[in-house]
Amino acid sequence: MGVCRGALLRVLVLQLAWALVGGQVRYSVPEEAKAGTVVGRLAQDLGLEAGEPEARRLRLVSQGRRASVEVSGASGALVVSSRLDREELCGKSAPCSLRLEVLVERPLRVFHVELEVTDINDNAPVFPAARKNLSIAESSLPGSRFPLEGASDADVGANAQLSYSLSPSEHFKVEEENSNSRSKSLFLVLTKPLDRETMPIHHLVLTATDGGRPPLTGTVELVISVLDANDNAPQFNQSVYKVQLPEDALEGTLVMRLNATDPDEGSNREVIYEMDAVVPPSASPAFSIDGKIGEIKLTGALDFETVALYELQIEAEIRGLPLSGHCKVVVEVLDVNDNAPEVWVTSLSVPVPEDAAVGTVVALLSVSDRDSGANGRVRCTVWPPAPFGLVSTFAGSYSLVLREALDRERVSEYEVEVRAEDGGAPPLRASRGLRVPVSDVNDNAPAFTQAVYTVLARENNAAGAELARLWARDPDEAGNGRVSYSVAESGGGAAVSGVGWRPASSYVSVDAESGRLWALQPLDYEELQVLQFEVRAVDAGEPALCGNATVQLFVLDENDNAPVLLPPAGGGPGAGVSGSAASGADSSALWAWATWGAPAGQVLAKIRAVDADSGYNAWLRYELWEPRGKGPFRVGLYSGEVSTTRALEEADGPRQRLVIVVRDHGEPARSATATLSVSLVEGAEAALAAASSGSSGAGLRTAEGGASVASAATTTNVWLVVAICVVSSLFLLAVVLYGAARWAPRSAVLSGPGPATLVCASEVGSWSYSQRQSRSLCVADGAGKSDLMVFSPNFPPPPGSAAKETHPEAPALLQTVSGFPFLSFFSVSPTPISPCHFSYPPTRQLLACAGSAPGS
């Protein structure tokens, strides 16, 4: 207890100053210190406040060797946890230093602590044997020296410095001699001639005393037998031999060959060699000597890391005589690169957030190599070289840090390999694999698959019908990638006639989870043709990110409006009207005059009708329903003009009743019926009727009689000139539009001065819609259409699709995709218009031409 207490008083105080390069704290503690002994106030020396050691999880990291110390969680002090034995930890190495790594979390930091275990004098000197027998010839001269095996002390420094003393004797003394070896040689010196007859055996005690306080001793009994009539002992040419062997030397390797000489003759010259002692004693099986020839060979494996130096005590004796010579063979083991580096992961902080800053410490590693010199110098690298790198924090300690920014959507996990290579030749390598997952942050906004969605919906659809499905992709995971959909508050709307501006949310809604687009109410093409709005996709991250897409909803017309008959235009050839226009089976009553003998082809009246639908559904044709057969009248199929087929005769009667059906091209077709009463009168009566009808709005056309005939002829000529000009202009316009459609891109709009917006694209063609007022392609008495939609099929025209002068049947003009007819749609204005003639060029583009009769 006194020894330990005195050693504890010599504990070195903590070195508070940090080393400028390594940032290392050094402590000192004596060996055999009791458990619980405070080595130093580690938390205070690291600059941590009270309570921080436990909050930041201050702890030691072991590197494969039991540290025997620990950190107190509450106070942050470094205390002894188990028995510290310097000889067990470091052997004969001095000083005995333990390298410790201290980790502090939040943020993660590493500190290096060097703990020096100081030696106390707890080991007494020990001789190889408790008794040593010596034989000395009686004839030995004073001054003769006999080697003795010294004691060993497991301590170091002054505690291992031995001094020897011999029990009182008038014949012998002990001397120490410094040699070139690492240990001293001990000799028993004869100081006075021996007399066997007086004392044949000498019993002496050799005492070894170390330099500790208090000193410890060890003894060996020397039993010296005095031999009578000894001559000459064998002599070696050197007292100490030095040999170097690599640690990978094979068994059976010749270490060296000794030769001892004896000046005697005969049998006294026959020398026998014997290995007297080996230091350390545990290495005895590693060497052997041939007693006859003196060859020392290796019989076991060498290991530089275990024993680097061997001392062999060799004795040479004369056969038959107990005379001997002695020498020492010092075998130095040379290190070879036979130990691969070792890599330990002392701390791993995963997963790493993908927005972690460059320089973030991911892991702490320790590297060591048991070899020495260049064989023990280790160089570390990391593979792959990006995005992580290694930073050396201390000798044998590295930090794995982030070198580049991470992106979880590109790489979600890294397999990192830390490779260590020593400086030997050839070098040895070791590696340690690390799995570093990357955690997600909300760094990606939802993105729709299309910037603009084009949706086609038939009018009169059911409320709640699904119109389309939108989808936005967010590459983030979990809540960061969970997308919800909504119609943007300012996402758009439409101007509705008679109602004003209505927001898009009154027509459609979007399912928040699935992105399905629903119709909230039936759509009416005559009220709304195009609805444009924005849909927003928002993820569930913090903060939330969003993306937008534009939806263009085009309402497709259905044939839900029947043709409506219009009153005749004033001033032109026409008829009187009574009643009101009606749809379906209802009819309107019209009347007109004709003179006897009127030539064939004379226009008597013109039936005008309009359809609120668009395209084919608004394309009207006129048919004479009654009378059937060959009558004196006919109706223009698309012009609605009632004209004579031959000269009128008295046999035709004074009055003719014509029933005319106006039918559109919808599916199914809708129609209206007009009844025209034609009165046949004389020329004078016709003139009077024309004069009276001029003030009432009803017209009468005659073919004879003075000024009336001249006036009618003049009016006819004017109409013919106007028609010719209109037809010529529209023909040139149609040629220009055809050429533009032939060589222009598919998505171009053929009508309209402004840029077109692409509505949709598919295998069968492209829809284009002019958002600005289009140029009217139907020229007639009334106002033209206000918009135009053109469809240009991508497929080649079918055989026999050459331009025709007459209008083909409606089913031949319909090209449908998913039940929607793809053809040109002309919206109908409420003002009267004349039918338009359609031609079909080889490109299958539907154009409009002048309003004239078919075949013109």
GROMACS .gro file of N, CA and C in nm, residues 127-132 204 219-223:
model
   36
  127PHE      N    1   1.641  -1.495  -1.125
  127PHE     CA    2   1.747  -1.570  -1.192
  127PHE      C    3   1.683  -1.688  -1.267
  128PRO      N    4   1.748  -1.736  -1.369
  128PRO     CA    5   1.691  -1.849  -1.444
  128PRO      C    6   1.669  -1.972  -1.358
  129ALA      N    7   1.755  -1.992  -1.257
  129ALA     CA    8   1.741  -2.110  -1.170
  129ALA      C    9   1.777  -2.071  -1.028
  130ALA      N   10   1.724  -2.142  -0.936
  130ALA     CA   11   1.754  -2.111  -0.795
  130ALA      C   12   1.893  -2.159  -0.754
  131ARG      N   13   1.951  -2.249  -0.837
  131ARG     CA   14   2.084  -2.304  -0.802
  131ARG      C   15   2.164  -2.318  -0.929
  132LYS      N   16   2.291  -2.282  -0.919
  132LYS     CA   17   2.383  -2.290  -1.031
  132LYS      C   18   2.506  -2.368  -0.988
  204LEU      N   19   2.813  -2.024  -0.236
  204LEU     CA   20   2.799  -1.878  -0.237
  204LEU      C   21   2.657  -1.839  -0.276
  219THR      N   22   1.789  -1.390  -0.560
  219THR     CA   23   1.914  -1.461  -0.529
  219THR      C   24   1.922  -1.591  -0.605
  220VAL      N   25   2.046  -1.637  -0.621
  220VAL     CA   26   2.072  -1.768  -0.677
  220VAL      C   27   2.190  -1.828  -0.597
  221GLU      N   28   2.182  -1.958  -0.570
  221GLU     CA   29   2.288  -2.026  -0.495
  221GLU      C   30   2.391  -2.080  -0.594
  222LEU      N   31   2.515  -2.041  -0.572
  222LEU     CA   32   2.626  -2.090  -0.655
  222LEU      C   33   2.697  -2.203  -0.580
  223VAL      N   34   2.695  -2.319  -0.643
  223VAL     CA   35   2.766  -2.436  -0.585
  223VAL      C   36   2.889  -2.458  -0.673
   0.00000   0.00000   0.00000
